[in-house]
Coordinates of C-alpha atoms and ligand atoms in Angstrom, one line a residue:
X3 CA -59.7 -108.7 26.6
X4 CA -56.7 -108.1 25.2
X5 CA -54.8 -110.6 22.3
X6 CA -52.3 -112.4 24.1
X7 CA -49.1 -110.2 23.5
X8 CA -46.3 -113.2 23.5
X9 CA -46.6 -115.6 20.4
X10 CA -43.4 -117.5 21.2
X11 CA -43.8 -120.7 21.7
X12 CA -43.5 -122.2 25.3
X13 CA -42.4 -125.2 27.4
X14 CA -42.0 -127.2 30.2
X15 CA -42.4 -130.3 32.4
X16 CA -46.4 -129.8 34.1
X17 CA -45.8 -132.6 36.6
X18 CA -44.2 -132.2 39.8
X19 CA -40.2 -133.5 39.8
X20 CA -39.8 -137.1 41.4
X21 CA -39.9 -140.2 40.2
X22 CA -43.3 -141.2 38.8
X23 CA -45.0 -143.3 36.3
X24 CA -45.5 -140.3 34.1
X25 CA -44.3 -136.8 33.1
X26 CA -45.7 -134.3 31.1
X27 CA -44.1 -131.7 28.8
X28 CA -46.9 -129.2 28.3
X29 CA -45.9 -126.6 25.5
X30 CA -48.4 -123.6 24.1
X31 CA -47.7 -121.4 20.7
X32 CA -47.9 -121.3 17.5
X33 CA -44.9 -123.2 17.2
X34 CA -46.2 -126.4 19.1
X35 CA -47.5 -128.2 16.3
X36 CA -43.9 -128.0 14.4
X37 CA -42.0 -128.8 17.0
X38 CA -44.2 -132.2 17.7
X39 CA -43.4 -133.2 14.3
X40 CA -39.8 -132.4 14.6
X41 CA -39.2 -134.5 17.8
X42 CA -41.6 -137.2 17.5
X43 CA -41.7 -140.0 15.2
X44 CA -45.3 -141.7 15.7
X45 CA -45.9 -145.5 15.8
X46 CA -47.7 -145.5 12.6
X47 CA -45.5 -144.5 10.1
X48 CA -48.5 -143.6 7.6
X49 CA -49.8 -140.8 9.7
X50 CA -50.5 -138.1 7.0
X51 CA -51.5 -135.0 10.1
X52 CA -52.5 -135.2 13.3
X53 CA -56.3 -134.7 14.2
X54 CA -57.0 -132.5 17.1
X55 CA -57.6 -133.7 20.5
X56 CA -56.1 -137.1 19.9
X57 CA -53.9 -139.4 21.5
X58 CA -51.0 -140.6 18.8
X59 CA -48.4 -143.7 20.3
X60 CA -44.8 -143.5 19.1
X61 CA -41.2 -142.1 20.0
X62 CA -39.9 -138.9 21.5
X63 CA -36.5 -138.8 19.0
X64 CA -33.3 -136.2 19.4
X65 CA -32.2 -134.4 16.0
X66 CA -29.8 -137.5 15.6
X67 CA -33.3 -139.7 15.3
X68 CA -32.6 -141.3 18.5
X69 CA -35.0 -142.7 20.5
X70 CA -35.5 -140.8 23.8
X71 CA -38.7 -142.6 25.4
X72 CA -41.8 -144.1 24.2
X73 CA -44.7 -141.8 25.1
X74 CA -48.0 -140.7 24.1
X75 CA -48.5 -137.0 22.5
X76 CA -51.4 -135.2 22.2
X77 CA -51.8 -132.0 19.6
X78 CA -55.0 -129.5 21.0
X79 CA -55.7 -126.8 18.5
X80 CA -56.8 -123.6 19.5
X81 CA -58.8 -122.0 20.7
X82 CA -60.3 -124.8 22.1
X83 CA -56.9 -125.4 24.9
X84 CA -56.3 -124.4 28.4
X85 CA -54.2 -121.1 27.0
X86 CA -56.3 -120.7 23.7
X87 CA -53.5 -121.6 22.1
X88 CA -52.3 -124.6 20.3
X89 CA -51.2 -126.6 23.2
X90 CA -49.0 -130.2 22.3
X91 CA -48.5 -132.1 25.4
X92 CA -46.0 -135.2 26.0
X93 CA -46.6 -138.1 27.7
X94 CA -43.1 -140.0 28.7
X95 CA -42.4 -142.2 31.6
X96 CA -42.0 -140.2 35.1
X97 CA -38.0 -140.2 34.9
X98 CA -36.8 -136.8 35.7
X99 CA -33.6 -137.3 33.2
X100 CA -36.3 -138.7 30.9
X101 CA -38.4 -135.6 30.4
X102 CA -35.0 -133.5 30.4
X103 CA -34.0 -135.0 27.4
X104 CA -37.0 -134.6 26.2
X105 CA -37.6 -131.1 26.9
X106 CA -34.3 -130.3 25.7
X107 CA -35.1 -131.2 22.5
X108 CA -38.4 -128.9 22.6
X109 CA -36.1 -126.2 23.0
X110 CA -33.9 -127.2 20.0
X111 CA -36.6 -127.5 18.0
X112 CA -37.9 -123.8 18.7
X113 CA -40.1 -123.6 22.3
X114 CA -38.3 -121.5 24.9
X115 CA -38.5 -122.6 28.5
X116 CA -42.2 -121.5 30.5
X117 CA -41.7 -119.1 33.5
X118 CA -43.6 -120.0 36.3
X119 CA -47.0 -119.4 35.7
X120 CA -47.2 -118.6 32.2
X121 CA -49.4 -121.2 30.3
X122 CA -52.3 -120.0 33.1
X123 CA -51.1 -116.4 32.3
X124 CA -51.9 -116.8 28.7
X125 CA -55.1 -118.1 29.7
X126 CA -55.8 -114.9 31.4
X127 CA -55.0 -112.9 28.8
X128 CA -56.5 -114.7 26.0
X129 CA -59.4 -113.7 28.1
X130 CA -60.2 -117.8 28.8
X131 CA -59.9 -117.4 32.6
X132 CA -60.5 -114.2 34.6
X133 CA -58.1 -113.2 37.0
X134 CA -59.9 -114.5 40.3
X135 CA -59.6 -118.0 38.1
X136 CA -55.8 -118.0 37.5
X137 CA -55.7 -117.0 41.2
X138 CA -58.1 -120.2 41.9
X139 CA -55.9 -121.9 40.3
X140 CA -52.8 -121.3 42.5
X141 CA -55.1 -122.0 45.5
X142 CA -55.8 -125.2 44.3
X143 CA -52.3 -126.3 43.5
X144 CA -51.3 -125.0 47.3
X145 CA -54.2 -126.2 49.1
X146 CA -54.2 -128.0 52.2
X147 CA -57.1 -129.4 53.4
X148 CA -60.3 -130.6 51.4
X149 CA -62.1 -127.0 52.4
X150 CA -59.0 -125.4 50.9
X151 CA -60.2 -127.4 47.8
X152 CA -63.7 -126.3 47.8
X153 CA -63.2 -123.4 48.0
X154 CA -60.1 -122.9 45.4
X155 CA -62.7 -124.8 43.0
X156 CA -65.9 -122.6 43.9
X157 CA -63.4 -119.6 42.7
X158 CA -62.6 -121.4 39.8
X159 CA -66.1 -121.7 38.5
X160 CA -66.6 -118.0 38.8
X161 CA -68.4 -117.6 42.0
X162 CA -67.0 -114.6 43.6
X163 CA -67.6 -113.2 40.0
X164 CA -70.9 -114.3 39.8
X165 CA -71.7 -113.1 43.6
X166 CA -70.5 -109.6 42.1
X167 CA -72.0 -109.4 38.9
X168 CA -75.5 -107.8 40.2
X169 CA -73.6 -105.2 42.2
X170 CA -71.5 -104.2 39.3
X171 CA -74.9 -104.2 37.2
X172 CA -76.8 -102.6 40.2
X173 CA -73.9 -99.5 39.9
X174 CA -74.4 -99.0 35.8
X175 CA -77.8 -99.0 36.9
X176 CA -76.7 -95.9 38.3
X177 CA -74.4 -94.9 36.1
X178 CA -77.0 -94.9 33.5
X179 CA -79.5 -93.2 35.4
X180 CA -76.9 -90.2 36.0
X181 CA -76.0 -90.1 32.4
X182 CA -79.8 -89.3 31.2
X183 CA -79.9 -87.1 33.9
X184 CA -76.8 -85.3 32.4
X185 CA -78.4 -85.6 29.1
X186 CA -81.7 -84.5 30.1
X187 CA -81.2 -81.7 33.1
X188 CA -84.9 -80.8 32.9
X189 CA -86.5 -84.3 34.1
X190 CA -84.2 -84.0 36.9
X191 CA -87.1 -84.6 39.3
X192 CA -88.5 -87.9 38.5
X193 CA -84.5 -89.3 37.6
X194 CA -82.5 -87.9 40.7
X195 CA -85.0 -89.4 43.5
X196 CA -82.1 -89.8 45.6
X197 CA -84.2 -91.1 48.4
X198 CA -84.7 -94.3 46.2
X199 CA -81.2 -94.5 45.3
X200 CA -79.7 -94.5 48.4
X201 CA -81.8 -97.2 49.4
X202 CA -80.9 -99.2 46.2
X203 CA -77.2 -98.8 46.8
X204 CA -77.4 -99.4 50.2
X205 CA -79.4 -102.8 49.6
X206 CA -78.0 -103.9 46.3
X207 CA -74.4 -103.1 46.6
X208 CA -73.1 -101.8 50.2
X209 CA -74.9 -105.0 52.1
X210 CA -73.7 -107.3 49.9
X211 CA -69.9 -106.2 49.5
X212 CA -69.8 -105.9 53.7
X213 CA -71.3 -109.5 53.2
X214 CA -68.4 -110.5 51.3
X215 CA -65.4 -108.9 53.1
X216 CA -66.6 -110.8 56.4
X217 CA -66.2 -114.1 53.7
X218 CA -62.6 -112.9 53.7
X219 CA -61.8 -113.3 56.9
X220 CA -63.3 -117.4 56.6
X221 CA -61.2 -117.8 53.4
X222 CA -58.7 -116.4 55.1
X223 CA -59.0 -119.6 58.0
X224 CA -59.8 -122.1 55.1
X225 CA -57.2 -121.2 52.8
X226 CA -54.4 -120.3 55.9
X227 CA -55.4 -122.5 58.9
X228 CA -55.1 -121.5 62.5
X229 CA -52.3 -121.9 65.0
X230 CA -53.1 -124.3 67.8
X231 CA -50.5 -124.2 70.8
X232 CA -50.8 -127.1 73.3
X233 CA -49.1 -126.0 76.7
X234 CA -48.6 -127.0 80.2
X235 CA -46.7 -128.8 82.5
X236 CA -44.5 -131.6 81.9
X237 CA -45.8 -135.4 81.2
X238 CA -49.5 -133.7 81.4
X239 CA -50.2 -135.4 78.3
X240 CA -49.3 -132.6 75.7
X241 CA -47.5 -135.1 73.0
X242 CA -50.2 -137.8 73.5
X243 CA -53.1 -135.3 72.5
X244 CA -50.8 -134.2 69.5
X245 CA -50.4 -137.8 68.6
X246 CA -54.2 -138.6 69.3
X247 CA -55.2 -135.8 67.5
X248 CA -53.0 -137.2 64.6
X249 CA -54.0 -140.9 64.8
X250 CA -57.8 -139.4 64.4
X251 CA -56.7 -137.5 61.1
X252 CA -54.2 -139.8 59.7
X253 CA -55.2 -139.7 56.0
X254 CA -55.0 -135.9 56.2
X255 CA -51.9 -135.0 57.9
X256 CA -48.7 -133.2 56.6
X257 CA -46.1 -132.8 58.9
X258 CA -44.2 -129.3 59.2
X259 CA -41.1 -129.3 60.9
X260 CA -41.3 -126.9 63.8
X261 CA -39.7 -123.3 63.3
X262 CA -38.0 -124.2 66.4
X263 CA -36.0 -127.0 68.2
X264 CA -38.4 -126.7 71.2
X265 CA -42.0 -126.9 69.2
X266 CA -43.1 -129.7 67.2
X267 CA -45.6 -128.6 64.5
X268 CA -47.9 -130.9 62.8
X269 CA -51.2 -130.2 60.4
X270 CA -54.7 -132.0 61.0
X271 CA -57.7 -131.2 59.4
X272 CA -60.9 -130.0 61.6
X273 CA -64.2 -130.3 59.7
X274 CA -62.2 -129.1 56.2
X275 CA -59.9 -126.1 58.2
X276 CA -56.4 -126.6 58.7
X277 CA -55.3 -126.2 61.9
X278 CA -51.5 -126.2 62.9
X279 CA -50.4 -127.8 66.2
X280 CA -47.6 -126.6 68.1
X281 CA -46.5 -129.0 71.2
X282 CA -44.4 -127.1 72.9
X283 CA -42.9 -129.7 75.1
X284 CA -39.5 -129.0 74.5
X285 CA -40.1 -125.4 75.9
X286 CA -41.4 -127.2 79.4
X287 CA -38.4 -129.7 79.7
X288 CA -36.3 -127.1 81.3
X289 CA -36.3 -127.4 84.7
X290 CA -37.5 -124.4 86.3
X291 CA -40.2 -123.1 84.4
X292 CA -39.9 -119.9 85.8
X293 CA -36.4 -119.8 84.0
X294 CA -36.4 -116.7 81.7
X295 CA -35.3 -117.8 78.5
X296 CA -38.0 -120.5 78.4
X297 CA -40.8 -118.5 79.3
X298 CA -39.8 -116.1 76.5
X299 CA -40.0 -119.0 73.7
X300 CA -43.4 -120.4 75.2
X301 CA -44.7 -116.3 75.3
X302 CA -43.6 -116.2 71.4
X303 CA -45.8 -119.5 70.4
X304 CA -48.7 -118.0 72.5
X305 CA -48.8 -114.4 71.1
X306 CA -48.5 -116.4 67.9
X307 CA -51.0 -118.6 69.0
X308 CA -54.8 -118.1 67.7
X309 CA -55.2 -120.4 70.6
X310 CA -54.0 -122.2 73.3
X311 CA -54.8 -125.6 75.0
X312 CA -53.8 -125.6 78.2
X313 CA -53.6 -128.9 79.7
X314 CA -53.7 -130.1 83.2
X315 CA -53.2 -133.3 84.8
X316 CA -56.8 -134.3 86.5
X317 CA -55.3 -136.2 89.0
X318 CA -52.8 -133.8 90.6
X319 CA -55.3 -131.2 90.3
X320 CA -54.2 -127.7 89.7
X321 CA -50.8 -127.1 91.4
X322 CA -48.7 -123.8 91.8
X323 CA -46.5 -124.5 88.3
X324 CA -49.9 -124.5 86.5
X325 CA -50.7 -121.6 88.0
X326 CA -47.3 -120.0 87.0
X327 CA -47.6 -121.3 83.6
X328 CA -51.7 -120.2 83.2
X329 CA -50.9 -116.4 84.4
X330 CA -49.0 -116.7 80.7
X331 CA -51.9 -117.9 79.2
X332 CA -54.9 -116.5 81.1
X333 CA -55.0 -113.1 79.0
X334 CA -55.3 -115.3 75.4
X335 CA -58.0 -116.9 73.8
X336 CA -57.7 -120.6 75.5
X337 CA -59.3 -123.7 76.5
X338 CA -58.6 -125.6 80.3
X339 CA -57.9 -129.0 79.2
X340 CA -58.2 -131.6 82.0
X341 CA -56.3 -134.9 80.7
X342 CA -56.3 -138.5 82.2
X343 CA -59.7 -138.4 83.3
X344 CA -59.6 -141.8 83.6
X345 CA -57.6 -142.2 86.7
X346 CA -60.1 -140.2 88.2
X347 CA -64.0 -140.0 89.2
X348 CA -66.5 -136.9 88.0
X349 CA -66.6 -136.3 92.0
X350 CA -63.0 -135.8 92.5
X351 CA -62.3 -133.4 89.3
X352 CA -66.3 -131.1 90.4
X353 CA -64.5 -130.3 93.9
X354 CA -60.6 -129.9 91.8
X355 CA -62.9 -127.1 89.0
X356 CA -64.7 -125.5 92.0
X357 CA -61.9 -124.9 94.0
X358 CA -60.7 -123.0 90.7
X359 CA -63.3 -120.5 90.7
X360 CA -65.7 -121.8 88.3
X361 CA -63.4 -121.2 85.5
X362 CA -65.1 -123.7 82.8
X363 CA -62.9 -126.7 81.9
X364 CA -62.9 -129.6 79.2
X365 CA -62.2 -133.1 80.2
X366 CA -60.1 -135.2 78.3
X367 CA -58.1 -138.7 78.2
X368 CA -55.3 -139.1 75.3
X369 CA -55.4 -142.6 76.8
X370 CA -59.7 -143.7 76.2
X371 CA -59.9 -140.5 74.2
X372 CA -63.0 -140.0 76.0
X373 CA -63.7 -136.5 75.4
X374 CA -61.4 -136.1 72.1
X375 CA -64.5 -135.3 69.7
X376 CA -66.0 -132.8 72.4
X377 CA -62.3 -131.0 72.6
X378 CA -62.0 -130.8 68.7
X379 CA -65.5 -129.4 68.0
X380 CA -64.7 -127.2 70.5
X381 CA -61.3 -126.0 68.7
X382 CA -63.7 -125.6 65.9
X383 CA -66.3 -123.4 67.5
X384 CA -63.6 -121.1 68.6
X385 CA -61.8 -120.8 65.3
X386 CA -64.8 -120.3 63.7
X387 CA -65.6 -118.1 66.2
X388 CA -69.6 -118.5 66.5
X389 CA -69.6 -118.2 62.8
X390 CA -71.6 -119.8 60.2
X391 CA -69.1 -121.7 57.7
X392 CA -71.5 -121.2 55.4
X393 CA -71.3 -122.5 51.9
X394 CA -71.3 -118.6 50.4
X395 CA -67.6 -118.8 51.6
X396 CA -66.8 -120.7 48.5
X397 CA -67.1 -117.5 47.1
X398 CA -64.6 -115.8 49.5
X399 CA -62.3 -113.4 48.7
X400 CA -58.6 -113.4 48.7
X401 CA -56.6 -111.0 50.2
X402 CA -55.6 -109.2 47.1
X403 CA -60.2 -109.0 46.5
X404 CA -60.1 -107.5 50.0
X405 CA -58.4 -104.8 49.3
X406 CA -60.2 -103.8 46.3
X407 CA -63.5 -104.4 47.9
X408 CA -62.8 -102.3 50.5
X409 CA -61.9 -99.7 48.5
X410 CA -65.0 -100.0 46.3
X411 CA -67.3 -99.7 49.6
X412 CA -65.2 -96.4 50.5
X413 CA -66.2 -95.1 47.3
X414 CA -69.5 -96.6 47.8
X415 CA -69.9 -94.2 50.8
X416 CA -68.8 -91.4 49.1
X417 CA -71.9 -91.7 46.4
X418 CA -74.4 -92.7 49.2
X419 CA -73.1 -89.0 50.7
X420 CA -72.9 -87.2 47.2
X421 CA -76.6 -88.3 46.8
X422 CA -77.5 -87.4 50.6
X423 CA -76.1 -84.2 49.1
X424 CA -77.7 -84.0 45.9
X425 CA -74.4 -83.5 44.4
X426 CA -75.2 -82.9 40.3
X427 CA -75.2 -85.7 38.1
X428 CA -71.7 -85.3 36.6
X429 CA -69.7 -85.4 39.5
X430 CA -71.7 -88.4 40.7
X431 CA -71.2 -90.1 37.4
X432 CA -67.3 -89.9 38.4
X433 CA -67.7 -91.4 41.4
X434 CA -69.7 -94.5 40.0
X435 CA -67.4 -94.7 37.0
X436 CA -64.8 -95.2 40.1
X437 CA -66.5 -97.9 42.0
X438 CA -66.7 -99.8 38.3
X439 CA -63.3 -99.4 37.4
X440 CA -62.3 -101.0 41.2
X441 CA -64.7 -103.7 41.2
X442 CA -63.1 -104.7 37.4
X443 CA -60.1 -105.0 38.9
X444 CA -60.8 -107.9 40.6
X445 CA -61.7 -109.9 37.3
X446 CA -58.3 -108.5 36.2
X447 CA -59.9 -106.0 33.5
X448 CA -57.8 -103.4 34.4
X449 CA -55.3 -104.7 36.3
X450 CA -51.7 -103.1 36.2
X451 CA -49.1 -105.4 34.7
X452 CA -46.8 -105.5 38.1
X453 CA -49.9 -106.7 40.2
X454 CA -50.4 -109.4 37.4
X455 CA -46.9 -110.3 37.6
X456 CA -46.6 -110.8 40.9
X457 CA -50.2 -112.8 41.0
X458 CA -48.4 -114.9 38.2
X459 CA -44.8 -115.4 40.2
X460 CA -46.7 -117.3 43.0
X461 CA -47.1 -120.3 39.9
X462 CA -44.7 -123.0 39.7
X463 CA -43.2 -123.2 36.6
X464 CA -45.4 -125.4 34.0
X465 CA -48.9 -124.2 35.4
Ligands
GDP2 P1 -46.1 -134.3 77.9 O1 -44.8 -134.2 78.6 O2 -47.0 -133.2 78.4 O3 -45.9 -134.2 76.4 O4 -46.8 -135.6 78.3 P2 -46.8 -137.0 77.6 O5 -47.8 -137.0 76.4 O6 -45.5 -137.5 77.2 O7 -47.5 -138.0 78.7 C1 -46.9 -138.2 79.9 C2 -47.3 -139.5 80.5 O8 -48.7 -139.4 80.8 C3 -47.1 -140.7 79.6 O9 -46.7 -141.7 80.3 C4 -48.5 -140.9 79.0 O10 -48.7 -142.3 78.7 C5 -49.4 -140.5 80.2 N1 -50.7 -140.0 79.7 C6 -51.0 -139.1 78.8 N2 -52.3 -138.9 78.7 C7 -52.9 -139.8 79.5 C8 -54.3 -140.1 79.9 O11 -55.2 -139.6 79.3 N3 -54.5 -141.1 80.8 C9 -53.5 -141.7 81.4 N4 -53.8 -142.6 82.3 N5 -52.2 -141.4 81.1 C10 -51.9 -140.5 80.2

């Protein structure tokens, strides 16, 4: 792994802006060391050097020697830091105009403002993180549910590399094999049993990299969330199942303000998967429904929509406007949502769902929320779609690992046909070398710097 190629010394504020009990100033470089003793003056005035890995009291000072905030600093030698570098870090009270001052004087005394993403950056190419890390890493910061979590952490402890590593060694297997038989054309008999190769790459790398593209699409849900539409008629009970729904998840919801003035958007978590909901009341309060313009907006949310909860009102039945609205809905993934269950009796709503053709129905009340657990594990089943969450998807790729795992399969069926083929040795050998050389990619071996760079953008500045 290459030497990290910047030696300039960097810096900036690592904790989020707002008013807390206490910022850090993070800065990485040969030049951190000299700029702690140029801007802070520590407690005890005896201090001969600072020992690594220690916590020293005293002063943040400007050139003029005055005091800027008490705070803590730390001095980490490298190698043994987060970018391999030597890493100083400042611990000052939370004040935003605090740590400017503070920082400012970092900069005078030789550090040069951190672009987003570049302490993890060094880390990558200091070779202390692999590339699936730093982009663990990003996933944690953004991550909005506790399976988000896991899963950003599984990356970060290496387990889509470590899920890979016996299908990269399972293709220098090969690779190896191919070269002696280069080397050695005349034992091409007992080398190039192609029959046994095929089966090897089929079982020890083609299986398990389909395995892991159908983990992207659940990383995809984890990381991402669904989209969760709740439609129907007016005063059906739409905002009082978003408000349940809410209530139930309280500890765990962010609100989004809706993309538009007729949805109202809020997060929950279901079982670690963030889901969106979308009311779309506001789409409803028109008073014809049929009227064009609203139909439009509440045909947007749905197309949008990974699904839809359609809910009716149990007591009045299933009446022509639901019908209106449902021939909008009937043709997406959706669940028939009987609310207020409790101003009726299971005799009543039998003859109401058999009069609708057997179409299957939930039952629901916002107001007992008899039937709220039944209706979210039901959401669940659908998003997950009959899947197994299993706990493999902590190894599951990103988009970006998509890509370059579908690319190393297609490769991957071009050597299972070359063998099929008994293509020589050599040209094989170019094919494997290809699959490698994909595959390393997604450590970041051989990544090209404008992929990094964009990888690196997605940081916020002091990560
Ligand atoms: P929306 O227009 O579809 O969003 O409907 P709301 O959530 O505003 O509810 C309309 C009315 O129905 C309100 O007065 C609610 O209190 C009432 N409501 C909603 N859910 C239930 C329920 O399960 N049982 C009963 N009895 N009333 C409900």
């Amino acid at each position: 792994m290459a030497v990290p190629q910047k030696t300039d010394t960097i810096a900036a504020v690592a904790t989020p802006p707002g008013i807390g009990g206490i910022g850090i100033i993070r800065i990485s470089g040969s030049g951190a060391l000299p700029v702690l003793r140029r801007i802070f003056q520590p407690h005890r005035q005896d201090l001969q050097d600072y020992q690594t890995h220690r916590l020293y009291y005293g002063c943040a000072v400007d050139h003029t020697g005055r005091v800027l905030d008490e705070i803590l600093a730390v001095y980490m030698r490298g190698p043994a830091t987060y970018t391999r570098e030597d890493v100083v870090e400042l611990h000052s009270h939370g004040s935003w105009l605090v740590l400017q001052s503070i920082l400012k004087e970092v900069f005078a005394a030789g550090a040069r403002p951190a672009e987003p993403g570049e302490f993890t950056k060094r880390a990558f190419l200091a070779g202390r993180i692999d590339l699936t890390r730093a982009e663990a890493v990003i996933d944690l910061l953004q991550a909005k549910t506790e399976g988000g979590v896991r899963l950003a952490v599984g990356q970060l402890q290496g387990r889509l590399e470590d899920a890979l590593a016996p299908v990269q060694a399972s293709l220098m297997h090969l690779l190896a094999l191919m070269e002696v038989a280069i080397d050695f054309p005349d034992d091409d008999v007992e080398i190039m049993d192609t029959g046994h190769q095929r089966q090897q790459l089929q079982k020890e790398v083609i299986v398990p990299l389909r395995g892991l593209l159908r983990l992207a699409d659940q990383g995809k849900i984890i990381r991402e969330g669904v989209h969760v539409v709740i439609a129907g008629r007016p005063n059906v009970g739409k905002s009082s199942l978003l408000n349940c729904l809410l209530r139930e998840e309280r500890a765990l919801v962010t609100s989004i303000p809706g993309t538009t003035r007729d949805t109202i958007e809020e997060m929950i978590s279901i079982h670690g998967i963030p889901v969106h909901l979308i009311d779309t009341a506001g789409i409803h309060e028109q008073e014809d429904i049929v009227e064009e313009l609203g139909i439009e907006r509440a045909r947007q949310k749905m197309r949008e929509a990974d699904l839809v909860l359609f809910l009716l009102d149990a007591k009045r039945g299933f009446t022509d406007q639901d019908r209106e609205l449902y021939r909008l809905i009937k043709d997406r993934k959706h669940l028939l949502v009987y609310n207020k269950i409790d101003l009726v009796d299971d005799e009543y709503l039998n003859k109401v769902e058999k009069a609708l053709g057997g179409v299957s129905s939930m039952r629901l009340s916002t107001l007992t929320h008899q039937g709220l657990e039944t209706l979210q594990e039901a959401i669940y089943q659908i998003i997950i779609n009959g899947r197994q969450v299993e706990e493999q998807a902590s190894c599951a790729p990103n988009l970006r690992h998509k890509v370059i795992l579908a690319e190393t399969l297609q490769a991957c069926a071009r050597i299972d046909q070359a063998l099929s083929m008994r293509v020589p040795a050599d040209l094989l050998a170019v094919e494997l070398q290809m699959a490698l050389d994909c595959l390393s990619d997604i450590v970041g071996l051989t990544t090209p710097e404008d992929v990094l760079e964009k990888i690196f953008a997605e940081f916020c500045i002091g990560k």
